Coordinates of C-alpha atoms in Angstrom, one line a residue:
M1 CA 147.7 177.0 -4.1
K2 CA 144.9 175.1 -2.4
Q3 CA 145.0 171.4 -2.3
S4 CA 142.5 168.6 -1.3
K5 CA 143.6 167.1 1.9
L6 CA 144.1 163.4 2.3
V7 CA 145.8 162.1 5.3
C8 CA 147.7 159.0 4.3
A9 CA 149.2 156.3 6.6
L10 CA 152.8 155.4 6.0
G11 CA 152.9 151.6 5.9
L12 CA 156.2 150.5 7.3
G13 CA 156.3 146.7 7.7
L14 CA 153.0 145.0 8.7
A15 CA 151.1 147.6 10.7
T16 CA 148.1 146.9 12.9
L17 CA 145.4 149.5 12.3
I18 CA 143.2 150.6 15.2
A19 CA 140.3 152.8 14.2
S20 CA 140.3 156.0 16.1
T21 CA 137.1 157.9 16.3
A22 CA 138.8 161.1 17.4
G23 CA 141.4 160.9 14.6
M24 CA 138.9 160.1 11.9
A25 CA 136.6 163.0 12.8
Q26 CA 139.3 165.6 12.0
D27 CA 138.5 167.8 9.0
G28 CA 142.2 168.5 8.6
P29 CA 145.5 167.1 10.0
N30 CA 145.6 166.9 13.7
P31 CA 148.8 168.5 15.1
N32 CA 148.5 166.3 18.2
R33 CA 148.8 163.1 16.2
V34 CA 152.4 161.8 16.6
W35 CA 154.8 159.0 15.9
V36 CA 156.1 157.5 19.1
K37 CA 159.3 155.4 19.0
F38 CA 160.0 153.3 22.0
K39 CA 163.5 152.6 23.3
S40 CA 164.7 149.0 22.9
A41 CA 162.7 146.8 25.3
G42 CA 164.7 146.7 28.5
G43 CA 168.2 146.8 26.9
T44 CA 170.8 144.9 28.9
A45 CA 168.4 144.2 31.8
A46 CA 166.1 142.4 29.4
S47 CA 168.9 140.2 28.2
A48 CA 170.0 139.4 31.7
S49 CA 166.4 138.6 32.7
A50 CA 166.1 136.2 29.7
R51 CA 169.3 134.4 30.7
S52 CA 168.2 134.0 34.3
G53 CA 164.8 132.6 33.3
V54 CA 162.9 135.7 34.5
A55 CA 159.8 136.6 32.4
A56 CA 160.6 138.5 29.1
A57 CA 160.2 142.2 28.8
P58 CA 156.8 143.5 27.8
N59 CA 155.9 143.5 24.1
L60 CA 155.1 146.7 22.2
G61 CA 151.4 146.4 22.8
Q62 CA 151.9 146.1 26.5
R63 CA 154.2 149.1 26.6
I64 CA 151.7 151.2 24.6
Q65 CA 149.0 150.4 27.1
A66 CA 151.2 151.2 30.0
L67 CA 152.1 154.5 28.5
R68 CA 148.5 155.4 27.9
G69 CA 147.8 154.6 31.5
K70 CA 150.6 156.9 32.7
L71 CA 149.3 159.8 30.5
S72 CA 145.8 159.3 31.9
A73 CA 147.1 159.2 35.5
A74 CA 149.0 162.4 34.9
K75 CA 145.8 164.0 33.7
A76 CA 147.3 164.5 30.3
G77 CA 144.2 162.9 28.7
D78 CA 143.7 159.7 26.9
A79 CA 145.9 158.7 23.9
Q80 CA 144.0 157.2 21.0
L81 CA 146.1 154.5 19.2
N82 CA 146.0 154.8 15.4
Y83 CA 148.7 152.4 14.3
Q84 CA 151.1 149.9 15.9
F85 CA 154.3 149.1 13.9
D86 CA 155.8 146.2 15.7
R87 CA 158.8 145.8 13.3
I88 CA 160.1 149.3 14.0
N89 CA 159.0 149.5 17.7
T90 CA 156.8 152.5 17.0
A91 CA 153.2 153.6 17.4
V92 CA 151.1 156.4 16.1
M93 CA 148.9 158.0 18.7
T94 CA 146.5 161.0 18.8
L95 CA 146.9 162.9 22.0
A96 CA 144.6 165.1 23.8
S97 CA 146.8 168.2 23.9
P98 CA 150.2 169.7 23.2
E99 CA 150.9 169.1 26.9
A100 CA 150.5 165.4 26.4
I101 CA 153.2 165.5 23.7
K102 CA 155.6 167.2 26.2
A103 CA 154.8 164.4 28.8
L104 CA 155.5 161.8 26.2
R105 CA 158.9 163.3 25.3
A106 CA 159.8 163.3 29.0
N107 CA 158.9 159.6 29.5
P108 CA 162.0 157.4 29.9
E109 CA 160.4 154.6 27.8
V110 CA 160.2 156.9 24.8
E111 CA 163.1 157.4 22.4
S112 CA 161.5 160.0 20.1
V113 CA 158.3 161.8 19.3
E114 CA 157.5 163.4 16.0
I115 CA 154.5 164.9 14.4
D116 CA 152.6 162.6 12.0
Q117 CA 153.0 164.8 9.0
P118 CA 150.1 165.1 6.6
R119 CA 150.4 163.9 3.0
Y120 CA 148.2 165.6 0.4
L121 CA 146.4 164.4 -2.7
Q122 CA 147.9 166.5 -5.4
A123 CA 144.6 167.3 -7.0
Q124 CA 145.7 170.3 -9.0
S125 CA 148.7 170.0 -11.3
V126 CA 150.7 172.7 -13.0
P127 CA 151.2 171.9 -16.7
Y128 CA 154.8 172.2 -17.6
G129 CA 154.2 175.1 -19.9
I130 CA 153.1 177.4 -17.1
D131 CA 156.5 177.3 -15.6
Q132 CA 158.3 177.4 -18.9
V133 CA 156.9 180.9 -19.5
Q134 CA 157.6 181.6 -15.8
A135 CA 154.0 182.6 -15.0
R136 CA 154.1 181.5 -11.4
N137 CA 157.2 183.6 -10.8
V138 CA 155.0 186.6 -10.8
W139 CA 151.8 185.5 -9.1
D140 CA 152.5 182.6 -6.8
A141 CA 153.6 183.7 -3.3
N142 CA 155.1 180.3 -2.7
R143 CA 157.8 180.7 -5.3
D144 CA 160.9 182.8 -5.4
G145 CA 160.0 185.0 -8.3
T146 CA 161.8 187.7 -10.1
L147 CA 159.1 190.1 -9.0
D148 CA 157.0 190.4 -5.9
A149 CA 154.2 187.8 -6.0
G150 CA 151.0 189.4 -7.1
A151 CA 152.8 192.2 -9.0
A152 CA 150.9 191.0 -12.1
N153 CA 148.4 188.2 -12.8
G154 CA 146.3 189.4 -15.7
S155 CA 143.6 191.2 -13.7
G156 CA 141.9 193.9 -15.6
I157 CA 142.7 192.4 -19.0
K158 CA 140.1 190.9 -21.3
V159 CA 141.2 188.1 -23.6
C160 CA 138.9 187.1 -26.5
I161 CA 139.1 183.5 -27.7
I162 CA 137.9 182.8 -31.2
D163 CA 137.3 179.1 -31.3
S164 CA 134.8 176.3 -30.7
G165 CA 133.1 177.8 -27.7
L166 CA 133.6 177.0 -24.0
N167 CA 132.2 174.6 -21.4
K168 CA 131.4 177.5 -19.1
N169 CA 130.3 175.1 -16.3
H170 CA 133.7 173.3 -16.2
E171 CA 135.0 173.2 -12.6
D172 CA 138.2 175.1 -13.6
F173 CA 136.3 178.3 -14.7
A174 CA 134.2 178.7 -11.6
G175 CA 133.7 182.3 -10.5
M176 CA 135.3 183.8 -13.6
T177 CA 133.9 186.8 -15.6
I178 CA 133.1 185.2 -19.0
T179 CA 130.9 186.6 -21.8
G180 CA 130.4 185.5 -25.4
Y181 CA 128.7 185.3 -28.8
P182 CA 126.6 183.9 -30.4
T183 CA 123.9 181.8 -28.6
G184 CA 125.6 178.6 -27.6
W185 CA 129.0 180.1 -27.0
D186 CA 129.0 178.6 -23.5
T187 CA 129.0 175.0 -24.9
D188 CA 131.8 173.2 -26.7
T189 CA 131.1 170.1 -28.8
C190 CA 134.6 170.1 -30.3
G191 CA 136.8 170.4 -27.2
H192 CA 139.4 172.7 -28.7
G193 CA 138.1 176.0 -27.4
T194 CA 137.8 174.8 -23.8
H195 CA 141.3 173.3 -23.9
V196 CA 142.7 176.7 -25.2
A197 CA 140.8 178.6 -22.5
G198 CA 142.2 176.4 -19.7
T199 CA 145.8 177.2 -20.7
I200 CA 145.0 180.9 -20.5
A201 CA 142.9 181.1 -17.4
A202 CA 142.1 177.9 -15.5
V203 CA 141.4 178.9 -11.9
N204 CA 144.0 178.3 -9.2
N205 CA 141.9 176.0 -7.0
D206 CA 142.1 172.4 -5.8
K207 CA 141.0 171.0 -9.1
G208 CA 142.6 170.0 -12.4
V209 CA 145.1 172.4 -13.8
V210 CA 146.1 176.1 -13.5
G211 CA 146.3 178.6 -16.3
V212 CA 148.9 181.3 -17.2
S213 CA 146.6 183.9 -15.7
P214 CA 144.8 181.8 -13.1
G215 CA 141.2 183.0 -13.2
K216 CA 142.2 186.6 -13.2
V217 CA 141.7 187.7 -16.8
S218 CA 138.1 188.1 -18.1
L219 CA 137.2 186.1 -21.1
H220 CA 135.1 186.9 -24.1
I221 CA 134.3 183.8 -26.3
V222 CA 133.4 184.0 -29.9
K223 CA 132.3 180.6 -31.2
I224 CA 132.9 180.0 -34.9
F225 CA 133.4 176.2 -34.8
G226 CA 131.1 173.4 -33.8
S227 CA 127.3 173.2 -33.3
N228 CA 125.6 176.6 -32.7
G229 CA 128.7 178.4 -33.9
Y230 CA 128.4 180.8 -36.8
N231 CA 130.6 180.4 -39.9
G232 CA 128.5 181.6 -42.7
S233 CA 128.0 178.2 -44.2
G234 CA 124.9 177.0 -42.4
H235 CA 126.8 174.2 -40.7
G236 CA 128.7 173.8 -37.5
Q237 CA 132.0 172.3 -38.4
C238 CA 134.8 171.7 -35.9
S239 CA 137.5 171.9 -38.5
W240 CA 137.0 175.1 -40.7
T241 CA 135.3 178.4 -41.2
Y242 CA 135.7 181.4 -43.6
S243 CA 138.1 184.2 -43.4
S244 CA 135.2 186.6 -43.4
T245 CA 133.7 184.9 -40.4
L246 CA 137.1 185.2 -38.6
A247 CA 137.4 188.9 -39.5
D248 CA 133.9 189.5 -38.2
A249 CA 134.7 187.6 -35.0
A250 CA 137.9 189.8 -34.5
Q251 CA 135.7 192.9 -34.8
R252 CA 133.3 191.5 -32.2
C253 CA 136.3 190.9 -29.9
Q254 CA 137.3 194.6 -30.3
T255 CA 133.7 195.8 -29.7
A256 CA 133.5 193.6 -26.5
G257 CA 136.6 195.5 -25.1
A258 CA 139.2 192.8 -25.5
K259 CA 142.8 193.8 -25.5
I260 CA 144.0 190.4 -26.7
I261 CA 142.6 188.0 -29.3
N262 CA 143.7 184.4 -29.2
M263 CA 143.3 182.5 -32.5
S264 CA 144.5 178.9 -32.3
L265 CA 143.6 178.4 -36.0
G266 CA 144.8 179.2 -39.5
G267 CA 144.7 178.5 -43.2
P268 CA 147.1 178.3 -46.1
S269 CA 146.0 181.3 -48.2
A270 CA 146.2 185.0 -47.5
S271 CA 143.2 187.3 -48.0
T272 CA 143.6 191.0 -48.7
A273 CA 140.3 191.9 -47.0
E274 CA 141.2 189.8 -44.0
R275 CA 144.6 191.4 -43.8
T276 CA 143.0 194.8 -43.8
A277 CA 140.5 193.8 -41.1
F278 CA 143.2 192.6 -38.7
Q279 CA 145.2 195.8 -39.3
S280 CA 142.1 197.8 -38.4
V281 CA 141.8 195.8 -35.1
A282 CA 145.5 196.4 -34.4
D283 CA 145.1 200.1 -35.1
A284 CA 142.4 200.1 -32.5
G285 CA 144.9 198.9 -29.9
V286 CA 144.1 195.2 -29.9
L287 CA 146.9 192.6 -29.9
S288 CA 146.1 189.6 -32.1
I289 CA 147.9 186.3 -31.6
A290 CA 147.6 183.2 -33.8
A291 CA 149.0 179.7 -34.4
A292 CA 151.9 179.3 -36.9
G293 CA 150.4 176.0 -38.2
N294 CA 150.9 172.3 -37.7
D295 CA 152.1 171.1 -41.2
G296 CA 155.7 170.9 -40.2
N297 CA 156.9 172.8 -43.2
N298 CA 157.8 176.3 -44.2
A299 CA 154.5 177.2 -45.7
Q300 CA 152.9 180.3 -44.3
S301 CA 149.6 180.1 -42.4
Y302 CA 147.1 182.9 -42.0
P303 CA 146.2 185.1 -40.1
A304 CA 149.5 184.3 -38.3
G305 CA 151.3 185.6 -41.5
Y306 CA 149.9 189.1 -41.3
A307 CA 152.2 191.8 -39.9
S308 CA 149.5 192.9 -37.4
V309 CA 149.3 189.4 -35.9
V310 CA 151.9 187.6 -33.6
S311 CA 152.7 184.2 -35.1
V312 CA 153.4 181.5 -32.5
A313 CA 155.4 178.3 -32.9
A314 CA 155.4 175.3 -30.6
V315 CA 158.2 173.8 -28.6
D316 CA 158.3 170.8 -26.3
S317 CA 159.2 170.5 -22.6
S318 CA 162.9 170.6 -23.5
N319 CA 162.5 173.8 -25.6
A320 CA 163.0 172.0 -28.9
K321 CA 160.8 173.0 -31.8
A322 CA 157.9 170.6 -32.2
S323 CA 158.2 168.4 -35.3
F324 CA 154.8 169.6 -36.5
S325 CA 155.4 173.3 -36.0
Q326 CA 155.6 175.3 -39.2
F327 CA 158.7 177.4 -39.6
T328 CA 158.5 180.7 -41.5
P329 CA 159.9 184.2 -41.6
K330 CA 156.8 185.4 -39.8
V331 CA 157.3 183.2 -36.7
E332 CA 157.7 185.7 -33.8
L333 CA 157.5 183.8 -30.6
S334 CA 157.3 180.3 -29.3
A335 CA 155.6 178.5 -26.4
P336 CA 154.9 175.0 -25.1
G337 CA 152.7 173.0 -27.5
V338 CA 153.5 169.3 -27.0
D339 CA 151.3 167.2 -24.7
V340 CA 149.8 170.1 -23.0
L341 CA 147.4 169.2 -20.2
S342 CA 144.3 171.4 -20.0
T343 CA 140.6 171.6 -19.5
F344 CA 138.4 169.4 -21.8
P345 CA 134.6 169.5 -22.0
L346 CA 133.8 166.0 -23.2
K347 CA 133.9 162.7 -21.4
N348 CA 135.1 159.9 -23.7
D349 CA 135.1 156.3 -22.9
P350 CA 138.5 154.6 -23.4
L351 CA 139.4 152.3 -26.2
V352 CA 140.0 148.9 -24.7
V353 CA 142.2 146.4 -26.5
G354 CA 142.4 143.1 -24.5
T355 CA 143.0 144.5 -21.0
A356 CA 144.8 147.7 -22.1
S357 CA 143.0 151.0 -22.1
F358 CA 143.8 154.0 -24.4
A359 CA 142.4 157.5 -24.4
A360 CA 140.0 157.9 -27.4
T361 CA 138.0 160.7 -29.0
P362 CA 134.8 160.0 -31.0
V363 CA 135.2 160.9 -34.7
G364 CA 132.7 163.7 -35.5
G365 CA 130.0 162.4 -37.8
S366 CA 130.5 158.7 -37.0
K367 CA 127.7 156.7 -35.4
Q368 CA 127.4 157.4 -31.7
A369 CA 127.4 153.8 -30.6
S370 CA 129.7 151.1 -29.2
A371 CA 131.2 148.0 -30.8
S372 CA 133.3 145.1 -29.8
A373 CA 135.2 142.7 -32.0
G374 CA 138.6 141.4 -33.1
W375 CA 140.7 144.0 -35.0
V376 CA 142.6 144.1 -38.3
N377 CA 145.4 146.5 -39.4
G378 CA 144.1 148.5 -42.3
G379 CA 147.2 150.6 -42.7
L380 CA 146.2 153.9 -44.4
C381 CA 142.8 152.3 -45.2
Q382 CA 143.0 153.4 -48.8
T383 CA 141.5 150.1 -50.1
S384 CA 139.0 147.9 -48.3
S385 CA 139.4 144.1 -47.8
T386 CA 137.0 141.2 -47.2
T387 CA 139.0 140.5 -44.1
W388 CA 137.5 143.6 -42.5
R389 CA 134.0 142.2 -42.2
N390 CA 132.7 142.2 -38.7
K391 CA 136.1 143.5 -37.4
I392 CA 137.4 146.7 -35.9
V393 CA 139.6 148.3 -38.5
V394 CA 142.7 150.2 -37.3
C395 CA 143.7 153.0 -39.7
Q396 CA 146.6 155.4 -39.7
R397 CA 146.0 159.1 -40.3
G398 CA 147.3 160.4 -43.6
T399 CA 147.0 160.3 -47.5
N400 CA 143.2 160.0 -47.7
T401 CA 140.5 161.8 -45.7
F402 CA 138.9 160.5 -42.5
Y403 CA 135.7 160.1 -44.4
E404 CA 137.3 158.0 -47.1
K405 CA 138.9 155.7 -44.4
V406 CA 135.7 155.2 -42.5
N407 CA 133.7 154.8 -45.8
K408 CA 136.1 152.0 -46.9
A409 CA 135.5 150.2 -43.7
Q410 CA 131.7 150.8 -43.9
S411 CA 131.6 149.3 -47.4
A412 CA 133.5 146.3 -46.2
R413 CA 130.9 145.8 -43.5
A414 CA 133.3 146.3 -40.6
A415 CA 132.1 146.7 -37.0
G416 CA 134.0 150.0 -36.3
V417 CA 137.0 152.1 -37.0
V418 CA 140.0 153.3 -34.9
I419 CA 142.1 156.1 -36.5
Y420 CA 145.5 156.8 -34.9
N421 CA 147.5 160.0 -35.4
N422 CA 150.5 160.4 -37.6
V423 CA 152.0 163.1 -35.4
D424 CA 152.5 163.2 -31.7
G425 CA 149.5 163.9 -29.5
A426 CA 145.8 163.4 -29.4
F427 CA 143.4 164.8 -32.1
A428 CA 139.7 165.2 -32.8
P429 CA 138.9 164.4 -36.4
A430 CA 135.5 164.8 -38.1
L431 CA 134.0 163.4 -41.3
Y432 CA 133.7 165.7 -44.4
T433 CA 133.3 165.3 -48.1
G434 CA 134.8 167.7 -50.7
T435 CA 137.9 169.9 -50.4
A436 CA 138.4 173.0 -48.3
P437 CA 136.8 175.5 -48.3
N438 CA 134.0 173.6 -50.0
L439 CA 133.5 170.9 -47.4
S440 CA 130.2 169.3 -46.4
P441 CA 129.7 167.4 -43.1
A442 CA 129.3 163.6 -43.6
T443 CA 128.1 160.8 -41.5
S444 CA 128.8 157.1 -41.1
T445 CA 126.8 154.1 -39.9
L446 CA 130.0 152.9 -38.1
P447 CA 131.2 154.1 -34.7
A448 CA 134.8 155.5 -35.0
V449 CA 137.3 156.9 -32.5
A450 CA 140.6 158.6 -32.7
I451 CA 143.7 157.8 -30.6
S452 CA 147.3 159.1 -30.4
K453 CA 150.1 158.0 -32.6
A454 CA 151.9 156.3 -29.8
D455 CA 148.8 154.3 -28.7
G456 CA 148.1 153.3 -32.3
E457 CA 151.6 152.1 -32.9
N458 CA 151.5 150.2 -29.6
I459 CA 148.3 148.4 -30.7
V460 CA 149.7 147.5 -34.1
A461 CA 153.0 146.3 -32.7
N462 CA 152.0 144.5 -29.6
L463 CA 148.3 143.7 -29.3
A464 CA 147.5 141.4 -32.2
G465 CA 144.7 138.9 -31.7
K466 CA 143.1 140.9 -28.9
T467 CA 139.4 142.0 -28.8
V468 CA 138.8 145.7 -29.2
A469 CA 135.9 147.5 -27.4
L470 CA 135.2 151.1 -28.6
D471 CA 132.5 153.6 -27.7
A472 CA 131.9 156.7 -29.9
T473 CA 129.3 158.4 -27.6
P474 CA 130.8 161.6 -26.1
S475 CA 129.0 163.4 -23.2
V476 CA 129.6 166.7 -21.4
D477 CA 132.2 166.5 -18.7
N478 CA 132.5 169.4 -16.3
A479 CA 135.6 168.0 -14.7
G480 CA 137.5 166.7 -17.7
Y481 CA 141.2 167.2 -18.7
E482 CA 143.2 166.0 -21.6
K483 CA 146.6 166.4 -23.2
M484 CA 146.7 167.9 -26.7
S485 CA 149.5 169.0 -29.1
G486 CA 149.8 171.7 -31.7
T487 CA 150.6 175.3 -32.3
S488 CA 147.0 175.7 -31.1
M489 CA 148.2 174.8 -27.6
A490 CA 151.3 177.1 -27.8
T491 CA 149.2 180.2 -28.8
P492 CA 147.2 180.5 -25.5
H493 CA 150.5 180.3 -23.6
V494 CA 151.5 183.5 -25.4
S495 CA 148.1 185.1 -25.1
G496 CA 147.9 184.4 -21.3
S497 CA 151.5 185.7 -21.0
A498 CA 150.6 188.9 -22.8
A499 CA 147.7 189.5 -20.5
V500 CA 149.9 189.0 -17.4
V501 CA 152.5 191.4 -18.7
W502 CA 150.0 194.0 -19.8
S503 CA 148.3 193.9 -16.4
A504 CA 151.6 195.1 -14.9
K505 CA 151.3 198.3 -16.9
P506 CA 147.6 198.8 -18.1
T507 CA 148.4 202.1 -19.8
A508 CA 150.9 200.4 -22.2
T509 CA 149.9 200.0 -25.8
A510 CA 149.5 196.7 -27.6
Q511 CA 152.7 197.4 -29.6
Q512 CA 154.7 198.1 -26.4
V513 CA 153.5 194.8 -24.9
R514 CA 154.4 193.0 -28.2
D515 CA 157.8 194.6 -28.2
A516 CA 158.5 193.7 -24.6
L517 CA 157.6 190.0 -25.2
D518 CA 159.9 189.9 -28.3
A519 CA 162.8 191.7 -26.7
T520 CA 162.9 189.4 -23.6
A521 CA 162.1 186.0 -25.1
L522 CA 164.6 183.3 -24.3
D523 CA 166.7 182.6 -27.4
I524 CA 166.4 178.8 -27.8
D525 CA 167.4 178.1 -31.4
A526 CA 169.7 180.0 -33.8
A527 CA 171.0 183.3 -32.4
G528 CA 168.6 186.1 -32.7
R529 CA 165.3 185.7 -34.5
D530 CA 164.9 182.4 -36.5
D531 CA 162.2 180.8 -38.5
N532 CA 161.8 177.9 -36.1
T533 CA 161.1 179.7 -32.8
G534 CA 161.1 183.4 -33.7
W535 CA 162.7 185.5 -31.0
G536 CA 162.3 182.5 -28.6
L537 CA 160.4 181.3 -25.6
V538 CA 158.2 183.8 -23.8
Q539 CA 159.5 184.9 -20.4
I540 CA 156.9 186.8 -18.4
P541 CA 159.0 188.3 -15.6
A542 CA 161.6 189.8 -18.0
A543 CA 158.9 191.1 -20.2
I544 CA 157.2 192.8 -17.3
A545 CA 160.5 194.5 -16.3
E546 CA 161.0 195.6 -19.9
L547 CA 157.6 197.0 -20.2
Q548 CA 157.8 198.9 -16.9
S549 CA 161.1 200.4 -17.9
Q550 CA 159.6 202.1 -21.0

């Protein structure tokens, strides 16, 4: 795994810094840069000298200069001084050659010499879910995996993501093979699709995060949410589409040669025609994987509820079922879905309350503008108040729609709105009127942003009387990352895992891959299959071994 390199000084006590041209010119760590610890100055002789009135032993600076002179006289080259640590009787020096290091170690004034070890900026992080499904155990040569590193990494497998598009120019998709449909598939104004894609395939580089199949799978993006998406309604909503659009998208995935379809989406009602369409895709050898749903109840979501589709529940970093994850007899597998860090296509300014900053997402349809004012707690914002005038109204998600909350604030002549989540994690709401599926996009003359449940509760409990500054003007970010929660985040962990497993035996059928994932999942709830987590948490190495044994 590549890392950006940043040589950091270790500040022990009050160190004197001496700029070294030679040391600073290095592109990478210099193996001839060393810590030099001097022996105690003079020992017993120094004490005796002090008692007899003789001049004190030389200080550290003098000893360093003398040592540099001896190295030069011995033709070992000059020693550049980088740091002088008087409190620990030590210096850091860059030497001309390995021979100079040997000469230092032989000097009677020197107690020890050790390499000045590099310290790296940890620019790329590994989201916890990657290791929970044991992805790195099969493709990272630096880990002690169950299989030989490189045995499987997703190469040769195409995954189709039906979602809100993809920020193709994001730094963590550089060099990947990515295609899509329709025009505009390579942009993402919602953020959801890019986040999902990063969990599946973020490249293993020195940036951001790494995916389950790090830049190895090929991706086909079918955009059905957001601007320039197609959903048969004439609009580009981030929150909904039709079952017919989804069925058409699945067929487009099949036509594009995808072996796996990721659907981090769902709805409450089954459709016979949609069921038939997904069975047809399965009969053609495609493995469809969908989110179980985020309502935290035992209601069935579709297409996850169809027999031809794998239903995925969400667990947290401790393998406990997420509170929002729906639990049904159709849940088949589970994967990490709480506070998942992944790629994000939009740059959002933080919400500032007093001196505290909180991650915020502009509410779709709200005015793209900024506002600054004192704030009031509007609760669920079901009824407006004269106290809201010229204030930022903080509303909790739930009971009434986002549009109704913002509209109440607008009618009260508020300055702006902050909506905080009622479940863990960030979210990206938008304004609509009507009821699904007959929704119509709405707008507001107020800027509004969304924040997490924890941040909202913190503001309400601890930051009364502070001024709030919000900005609802998102812009494209090719180096953005964000944490999100939901079965939407769990689903790509399973899709990426399926791709890695399938790449270990490309001749396997979709059903064989599915069976291998089910048979080897880590049982984390009630014994055997249960409604909370299905067969359990996906385990890639064991699934590969199972598939290869067939």
